[in-house]
GROMACS .gro file of C-alpha atoms in nm:
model
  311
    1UNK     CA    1   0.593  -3.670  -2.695
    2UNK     CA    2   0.763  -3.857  -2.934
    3UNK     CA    3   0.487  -4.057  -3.047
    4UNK     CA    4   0.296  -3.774  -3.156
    5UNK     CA    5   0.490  -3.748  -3.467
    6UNK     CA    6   0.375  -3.989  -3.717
    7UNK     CA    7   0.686  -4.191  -3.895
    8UNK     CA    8   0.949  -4.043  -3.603
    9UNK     CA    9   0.981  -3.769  -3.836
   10UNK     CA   10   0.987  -3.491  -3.539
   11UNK     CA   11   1.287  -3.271  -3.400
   12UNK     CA   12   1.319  -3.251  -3.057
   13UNK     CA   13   1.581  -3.165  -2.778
   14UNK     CA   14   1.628  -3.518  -2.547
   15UNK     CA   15   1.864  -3.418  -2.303
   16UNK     CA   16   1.921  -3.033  -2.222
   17UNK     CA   17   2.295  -2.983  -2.076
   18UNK     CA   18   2.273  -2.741  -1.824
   19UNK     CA   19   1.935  -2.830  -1.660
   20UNK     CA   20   1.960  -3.172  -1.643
   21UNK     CA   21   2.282  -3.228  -1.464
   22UNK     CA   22   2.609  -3.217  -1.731
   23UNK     CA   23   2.644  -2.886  -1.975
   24UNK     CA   24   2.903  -3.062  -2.144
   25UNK     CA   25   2.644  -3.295  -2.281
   26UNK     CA   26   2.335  -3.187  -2.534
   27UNK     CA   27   2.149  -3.470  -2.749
   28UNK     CA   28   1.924  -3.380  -3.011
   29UNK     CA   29   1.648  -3.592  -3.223
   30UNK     CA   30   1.605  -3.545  -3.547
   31UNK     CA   31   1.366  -3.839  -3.710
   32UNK     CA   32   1.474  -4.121  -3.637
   33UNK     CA   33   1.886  -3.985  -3.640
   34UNK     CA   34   2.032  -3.882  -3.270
   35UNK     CA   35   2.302  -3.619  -3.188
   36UNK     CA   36   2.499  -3.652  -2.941
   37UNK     CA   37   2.695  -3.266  -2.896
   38UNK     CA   38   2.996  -3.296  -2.646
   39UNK     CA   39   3.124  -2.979  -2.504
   40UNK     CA   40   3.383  -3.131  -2.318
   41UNK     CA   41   3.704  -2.979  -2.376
   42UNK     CA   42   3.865  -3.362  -2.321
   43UNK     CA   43   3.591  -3.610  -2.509
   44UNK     CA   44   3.678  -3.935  -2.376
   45UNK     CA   45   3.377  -4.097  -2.568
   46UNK     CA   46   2.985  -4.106  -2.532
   47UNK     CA   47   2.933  -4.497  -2.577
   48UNK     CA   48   2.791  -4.533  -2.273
   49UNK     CA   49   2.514  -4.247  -2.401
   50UNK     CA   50   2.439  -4.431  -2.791
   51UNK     CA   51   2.416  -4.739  -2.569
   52UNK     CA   52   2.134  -4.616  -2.369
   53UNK     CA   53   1.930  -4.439  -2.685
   54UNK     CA   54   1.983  -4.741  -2.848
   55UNK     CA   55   1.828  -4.925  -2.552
   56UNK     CA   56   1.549  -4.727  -2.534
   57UNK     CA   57   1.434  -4.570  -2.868
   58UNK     CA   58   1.396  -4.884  -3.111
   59UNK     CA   59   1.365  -4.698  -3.402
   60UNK     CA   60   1.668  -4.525  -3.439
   61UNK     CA   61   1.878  -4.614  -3.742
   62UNK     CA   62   2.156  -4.329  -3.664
   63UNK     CA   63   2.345  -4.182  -3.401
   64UNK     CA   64   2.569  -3.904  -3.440
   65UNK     CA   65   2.835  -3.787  -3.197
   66UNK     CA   66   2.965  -3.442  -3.265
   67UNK     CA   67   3.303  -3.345  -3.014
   68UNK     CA   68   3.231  -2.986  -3.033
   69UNK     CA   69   3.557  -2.848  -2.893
   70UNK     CA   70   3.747  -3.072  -3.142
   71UNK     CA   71   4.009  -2.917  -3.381
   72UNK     CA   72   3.901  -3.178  -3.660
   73UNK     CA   73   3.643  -3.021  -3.899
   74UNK     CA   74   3.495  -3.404  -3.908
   75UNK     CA   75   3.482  -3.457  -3.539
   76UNK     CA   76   3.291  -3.161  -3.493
   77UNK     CA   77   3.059  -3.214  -3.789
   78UNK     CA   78   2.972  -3.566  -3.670
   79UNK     CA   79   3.130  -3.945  -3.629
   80UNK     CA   80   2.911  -4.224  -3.642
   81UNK     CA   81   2.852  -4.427  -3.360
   82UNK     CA   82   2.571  -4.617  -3.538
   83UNK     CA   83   2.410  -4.634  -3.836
   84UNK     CA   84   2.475  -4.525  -4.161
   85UNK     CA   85   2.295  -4.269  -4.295
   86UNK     CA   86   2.121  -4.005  -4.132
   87UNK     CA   87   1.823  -3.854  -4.210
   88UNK     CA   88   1.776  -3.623  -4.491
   89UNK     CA   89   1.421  -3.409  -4.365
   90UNK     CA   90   1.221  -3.380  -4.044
   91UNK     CA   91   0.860  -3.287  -4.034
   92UNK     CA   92   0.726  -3.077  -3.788
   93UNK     CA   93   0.282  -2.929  -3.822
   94UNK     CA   94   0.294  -3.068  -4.147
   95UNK     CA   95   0.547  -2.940  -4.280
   96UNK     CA   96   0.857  -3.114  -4.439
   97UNK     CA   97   1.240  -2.913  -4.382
   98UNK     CA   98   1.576  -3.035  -4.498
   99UNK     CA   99   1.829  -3.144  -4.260
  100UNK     CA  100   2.196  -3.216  -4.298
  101UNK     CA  101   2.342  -3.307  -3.997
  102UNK     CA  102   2.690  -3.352  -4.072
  103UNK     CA  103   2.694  -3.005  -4.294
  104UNK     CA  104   2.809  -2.781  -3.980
  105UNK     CA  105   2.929  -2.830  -3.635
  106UNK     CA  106   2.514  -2.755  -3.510
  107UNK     CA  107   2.234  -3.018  -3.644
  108UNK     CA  108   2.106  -2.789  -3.908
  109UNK     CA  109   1.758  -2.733  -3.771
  110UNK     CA  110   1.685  -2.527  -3.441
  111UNK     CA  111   1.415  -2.689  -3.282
  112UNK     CA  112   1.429  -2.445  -3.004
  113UNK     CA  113   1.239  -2.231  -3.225
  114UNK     CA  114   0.963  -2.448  -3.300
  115UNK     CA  115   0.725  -2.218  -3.134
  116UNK     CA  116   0.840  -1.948  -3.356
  117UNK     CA  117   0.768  -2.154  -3.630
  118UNK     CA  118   0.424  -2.255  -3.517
  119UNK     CA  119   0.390  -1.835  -3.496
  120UNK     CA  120   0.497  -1.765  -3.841
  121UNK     CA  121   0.229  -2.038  -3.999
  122UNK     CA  122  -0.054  -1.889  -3.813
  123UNK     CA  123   0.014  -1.516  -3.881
  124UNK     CA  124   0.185  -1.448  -4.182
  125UNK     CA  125  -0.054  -1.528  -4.478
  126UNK     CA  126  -0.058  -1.231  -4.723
  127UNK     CA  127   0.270  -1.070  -4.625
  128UNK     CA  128   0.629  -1.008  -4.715
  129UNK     CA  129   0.929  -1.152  -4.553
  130UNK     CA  130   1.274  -1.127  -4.516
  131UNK     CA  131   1.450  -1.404  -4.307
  132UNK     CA  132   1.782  -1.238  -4.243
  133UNK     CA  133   2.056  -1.509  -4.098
  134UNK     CA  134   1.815  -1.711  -4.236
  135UNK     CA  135   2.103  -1.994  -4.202
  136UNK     CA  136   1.931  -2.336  -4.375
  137UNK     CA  137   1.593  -2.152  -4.412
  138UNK     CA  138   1.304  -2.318  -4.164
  139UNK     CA  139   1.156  -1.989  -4.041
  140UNK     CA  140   1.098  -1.867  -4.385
  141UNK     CA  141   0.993  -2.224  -4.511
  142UNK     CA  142   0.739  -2.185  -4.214
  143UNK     CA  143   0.622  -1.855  -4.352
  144UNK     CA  144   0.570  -1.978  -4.665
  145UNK     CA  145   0.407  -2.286  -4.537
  146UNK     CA  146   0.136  -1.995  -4.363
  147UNK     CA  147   0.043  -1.850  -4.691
  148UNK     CA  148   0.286  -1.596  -4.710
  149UNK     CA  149   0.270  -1.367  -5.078
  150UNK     CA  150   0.672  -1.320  -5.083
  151UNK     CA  151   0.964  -1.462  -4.901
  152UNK     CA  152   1.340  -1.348  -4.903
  153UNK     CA  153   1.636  -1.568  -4.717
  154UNK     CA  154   1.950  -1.436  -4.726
  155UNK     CA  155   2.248  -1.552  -4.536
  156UNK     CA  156   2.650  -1.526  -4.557
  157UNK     CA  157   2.672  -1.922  -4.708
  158UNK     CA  158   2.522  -2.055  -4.990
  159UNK     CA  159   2.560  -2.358  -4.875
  160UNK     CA  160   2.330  -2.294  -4.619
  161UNK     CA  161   2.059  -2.157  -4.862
  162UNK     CA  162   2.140  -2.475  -5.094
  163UNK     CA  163   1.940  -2.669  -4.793
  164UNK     CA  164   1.675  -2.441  -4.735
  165UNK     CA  165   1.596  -2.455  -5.144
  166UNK     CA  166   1.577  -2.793  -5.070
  167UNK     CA  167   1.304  -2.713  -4.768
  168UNK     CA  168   1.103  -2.534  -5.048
  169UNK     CA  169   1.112  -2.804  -5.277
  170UNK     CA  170   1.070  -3.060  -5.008
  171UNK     CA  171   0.679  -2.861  -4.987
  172UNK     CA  172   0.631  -2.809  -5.293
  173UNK     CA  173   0.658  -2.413  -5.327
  174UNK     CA  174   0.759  -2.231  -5.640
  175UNK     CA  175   1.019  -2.095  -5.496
  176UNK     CA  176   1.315  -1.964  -5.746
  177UNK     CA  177   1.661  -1.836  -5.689
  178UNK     CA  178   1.517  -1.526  -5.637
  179UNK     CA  179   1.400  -1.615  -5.306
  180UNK     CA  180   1.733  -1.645  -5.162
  181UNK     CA  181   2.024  -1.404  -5.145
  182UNK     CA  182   2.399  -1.524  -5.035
  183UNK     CA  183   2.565  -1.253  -4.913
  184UNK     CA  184   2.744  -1.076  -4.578
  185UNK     CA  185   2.447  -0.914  -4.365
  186UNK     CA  186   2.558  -0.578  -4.381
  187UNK     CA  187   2.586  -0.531  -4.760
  188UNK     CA  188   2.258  -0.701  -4.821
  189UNK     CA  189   2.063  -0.482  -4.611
  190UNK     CA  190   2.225  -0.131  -4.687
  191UNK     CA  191   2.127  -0.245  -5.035
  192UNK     CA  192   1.802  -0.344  -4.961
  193UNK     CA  193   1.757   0.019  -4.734
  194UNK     CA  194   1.868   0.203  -5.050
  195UNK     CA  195   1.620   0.034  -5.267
  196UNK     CA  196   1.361   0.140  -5.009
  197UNK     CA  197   1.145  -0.214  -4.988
  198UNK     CA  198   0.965  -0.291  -4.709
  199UNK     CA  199   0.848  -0.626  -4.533
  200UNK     CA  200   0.525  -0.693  -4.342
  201UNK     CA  201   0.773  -0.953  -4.111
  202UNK     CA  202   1.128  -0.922  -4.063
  203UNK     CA  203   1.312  -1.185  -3.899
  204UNK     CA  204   1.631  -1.097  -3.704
  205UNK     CA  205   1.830  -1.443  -3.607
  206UNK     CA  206   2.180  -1.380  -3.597
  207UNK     CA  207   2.444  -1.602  -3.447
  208UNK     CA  208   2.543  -1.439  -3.121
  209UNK     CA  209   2.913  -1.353  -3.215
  210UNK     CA  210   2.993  -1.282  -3.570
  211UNK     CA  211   3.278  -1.083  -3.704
  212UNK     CA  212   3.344  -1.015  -4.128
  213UNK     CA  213   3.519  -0.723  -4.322
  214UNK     CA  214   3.175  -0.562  -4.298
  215UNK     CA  215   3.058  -0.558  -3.940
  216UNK     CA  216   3.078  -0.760  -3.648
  217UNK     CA  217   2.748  -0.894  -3.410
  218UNK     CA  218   2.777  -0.911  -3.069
  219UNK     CA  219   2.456  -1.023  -2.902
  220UNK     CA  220   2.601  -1.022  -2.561
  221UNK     CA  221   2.735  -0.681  -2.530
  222UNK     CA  222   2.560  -0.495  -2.847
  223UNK     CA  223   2.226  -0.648  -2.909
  224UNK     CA  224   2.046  -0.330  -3.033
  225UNK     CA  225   2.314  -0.290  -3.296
  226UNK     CA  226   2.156  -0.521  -3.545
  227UNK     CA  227   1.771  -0.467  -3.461
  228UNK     CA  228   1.843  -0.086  -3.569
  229UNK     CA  229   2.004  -0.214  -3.908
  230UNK     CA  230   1.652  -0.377  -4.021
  231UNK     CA  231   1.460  -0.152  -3.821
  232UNK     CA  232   1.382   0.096  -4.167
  233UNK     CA  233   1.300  -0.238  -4.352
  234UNK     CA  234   0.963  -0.292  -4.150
  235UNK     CA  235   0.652  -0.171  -4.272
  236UNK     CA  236   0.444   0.038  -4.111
  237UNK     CA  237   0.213  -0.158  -3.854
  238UNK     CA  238   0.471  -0.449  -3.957
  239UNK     CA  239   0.632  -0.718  -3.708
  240UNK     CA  240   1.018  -0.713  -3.632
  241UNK     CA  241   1.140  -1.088  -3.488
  242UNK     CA  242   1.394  -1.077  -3.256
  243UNK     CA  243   1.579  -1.368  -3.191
  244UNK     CA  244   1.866  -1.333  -2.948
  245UNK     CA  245   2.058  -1.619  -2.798
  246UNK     CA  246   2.316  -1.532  -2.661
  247UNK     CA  247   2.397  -1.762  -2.320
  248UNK     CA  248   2.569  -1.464  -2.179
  249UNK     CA  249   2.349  -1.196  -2.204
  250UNK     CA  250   2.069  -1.212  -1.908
  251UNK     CA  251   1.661  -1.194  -2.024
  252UNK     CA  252   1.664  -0.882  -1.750
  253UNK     CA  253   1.916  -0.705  -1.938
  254UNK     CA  254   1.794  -0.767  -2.273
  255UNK     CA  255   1.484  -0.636  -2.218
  256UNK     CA  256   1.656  -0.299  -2.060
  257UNK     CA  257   1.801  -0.297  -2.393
  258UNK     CA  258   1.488  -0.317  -2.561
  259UNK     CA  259   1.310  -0.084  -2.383
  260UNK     CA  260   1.533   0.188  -2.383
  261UNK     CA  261   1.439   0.216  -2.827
  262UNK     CA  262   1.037   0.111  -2.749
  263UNK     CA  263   0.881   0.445  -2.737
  264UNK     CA  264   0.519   0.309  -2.753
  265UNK     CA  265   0.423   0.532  -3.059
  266UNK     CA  266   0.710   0.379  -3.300
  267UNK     CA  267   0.783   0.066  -3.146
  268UNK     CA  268   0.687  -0.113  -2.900
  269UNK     CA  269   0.730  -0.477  -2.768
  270UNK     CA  270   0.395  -0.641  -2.910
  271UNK     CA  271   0.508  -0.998  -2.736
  272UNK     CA  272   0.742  -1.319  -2.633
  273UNK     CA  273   0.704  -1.643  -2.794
  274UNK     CA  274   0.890  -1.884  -2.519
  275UNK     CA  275   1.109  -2.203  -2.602
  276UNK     CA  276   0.948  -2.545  -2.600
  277UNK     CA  277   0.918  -2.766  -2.308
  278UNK     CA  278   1.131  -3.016  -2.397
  279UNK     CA  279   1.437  -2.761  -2.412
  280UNK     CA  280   1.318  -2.610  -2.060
  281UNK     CA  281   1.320  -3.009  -1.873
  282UNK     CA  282   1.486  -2.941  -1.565
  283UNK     CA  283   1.591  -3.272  -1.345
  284UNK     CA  284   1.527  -3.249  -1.000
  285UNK     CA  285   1.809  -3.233  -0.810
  286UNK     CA  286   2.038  -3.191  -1.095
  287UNK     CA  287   1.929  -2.907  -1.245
  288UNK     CA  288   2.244  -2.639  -1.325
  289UNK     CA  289   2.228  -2.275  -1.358
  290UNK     CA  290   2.275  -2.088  -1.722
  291UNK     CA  291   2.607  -1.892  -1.731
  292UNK     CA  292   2.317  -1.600  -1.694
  293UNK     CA  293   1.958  -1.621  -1.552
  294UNK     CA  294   1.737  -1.576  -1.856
  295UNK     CA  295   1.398  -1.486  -1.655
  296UNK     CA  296   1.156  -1.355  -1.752
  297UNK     CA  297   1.188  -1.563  -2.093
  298UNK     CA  298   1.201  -1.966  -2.004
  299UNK     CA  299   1.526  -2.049  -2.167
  300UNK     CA  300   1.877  -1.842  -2.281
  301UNK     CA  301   1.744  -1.807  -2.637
  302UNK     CA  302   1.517  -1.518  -2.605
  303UNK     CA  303   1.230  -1.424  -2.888
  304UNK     CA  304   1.051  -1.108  -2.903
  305UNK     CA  305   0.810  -0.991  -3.148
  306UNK     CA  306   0.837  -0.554  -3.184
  307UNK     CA  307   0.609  -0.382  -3.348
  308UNK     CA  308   0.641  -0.093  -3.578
  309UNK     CA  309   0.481   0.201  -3.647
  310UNK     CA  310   0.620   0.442  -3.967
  311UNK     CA  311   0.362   0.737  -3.905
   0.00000   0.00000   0.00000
């Protein structure tokens, strides 16, 4: 697997928590920089973990260590164990996305959603997007990336769209500031409702909880809530992405949820694009259940394509 990127310049999950034996413990790739997330609410260290990627991946020339639980901003953005810089893009199908992973408590990149990705470059040439939550910008790079005609990211930080200009860039595409909007969720898209425009592609990727003066997400408990704030944005015979990953919110109930508002004539659920294998890996033996069973999607983050109909 990992030789099939050229250069180490892939992302890629190498150790998956809860299936392989510890859910305090989640280590990411990205290039040729490692992260090592520990949810442990006491971190007594992960030497003995750098020791073995060191040990077995040569080419590393970073590893990060981010204590998750931590009440230091800089433990939970990232302490290095080795190296000293990490690596500043990933490629993944040819394409080149910024990465900063000491910005945020997370990596910066989801590589859970590489599938999704890999959907949005084979089916979106000609359209309109709007990556809402867009966060540092790689589904609506990969839109681009597919030939889309128009592309709008907006998300609460702008230092989050800062990165994913630098994804654009990165790929050459004449993007402008007009391709990204700062702003709370809520605002953004009464505003865009009132000015009536429409997107081929809408993609719906919020963090699971999120509370502001505006509105407050709850993926667990509400996830309809925000699928029927964008729902007027769509286009007719357009695609609505839903990405919902919340660990607490079963795949059985979610799709009671979502088929309780697909009538079959205005929306219906068009498909499921599932996680990739290497965030699935479960250890024999070891493996641990989710706090909720996410069948029938492979993994807790759950993606479903709806499609809508206006007439």
């Amino acid at each position: 697997m990992l030789d099939s990127d050229s250069k180490h310049r892939g992302a890629w999950r190498l150790f998956n928590g809860f299936t392989e034996g510890d859910p305090d413990l989640v280590i990411d790739l990205l290039g040729r920089t490692a992260v090592i997330h520990d949810y442990a609410k006491a971190c007594a260290g992960r030497d003995d973990a750098a020791a073995f990627l060191q040990s077995k991946l040569d080419f590393l020339q970073c590893i990060l260590l981010k204590r998750r639980h931590s009440e230091v901003t800089s433990e939970r953005n990232g302490i290095l164990l080795y190296g000293e810089k990490c690596d500043s893009f990933i490629e993944e199908q040819s394409v080149r996305y910024a990465v900063d992973p000491v910005m945020n408590h997370d990596c910066s990149f989801y590589s859970d959603t590489r599938n999704l990705r890999r959907y949005l470059l084979e089916n979106m040439r000609g359209k309109q997007i709007l990556n809402t939550f867009a966060y540092t910008g790689s589904l609506g790079v990969a839109a681009a990336a597919g030939g889309a005609a128009g592309v709008l990211q907006t998300d609460l930080s702008g230092k989050f769209m800062n990165l994913a200009y630098r994804s654009a860039s990165l790929n050459g595409f004449a993007f402008t500031r007009k391709n990204f909007c700062a702003g709370d969720f809520f605002p953004v898209i009464s505003r865009l409702r009132r000015e009536q425009r429409k997107f081929d592609c809408v993609i719906l990727d919020p963090p699971f909880f999120s509370s502001t003066s505006r509105g407050v997400i709850d993926l667990a408990n509400n996830p309809l809530g925000v699928i029927n704030k964008v729902r007027p944005l769509v286009a007719d015979n357009g695609i609505l992405i839903v990405v919902n990953n919340s660990l607490y919110l079963s795949g059985s109930a979610f799709m009671e949820q979502l088929d309780s508002i697909c009538d079959g004539e205005y929306l219906r659920l068009a498909g499921t694009i599932p996680i990739p294998e290497d965030f699935c890996f479960k250890c024999d033996g070891a493996s641990m259940p989710y706090p909720a069973d996410p069948a029938p999607f492979n993994h807790p983050t759950k993606i479903v394509l709806l499609e809508v109909h206006c007439q």
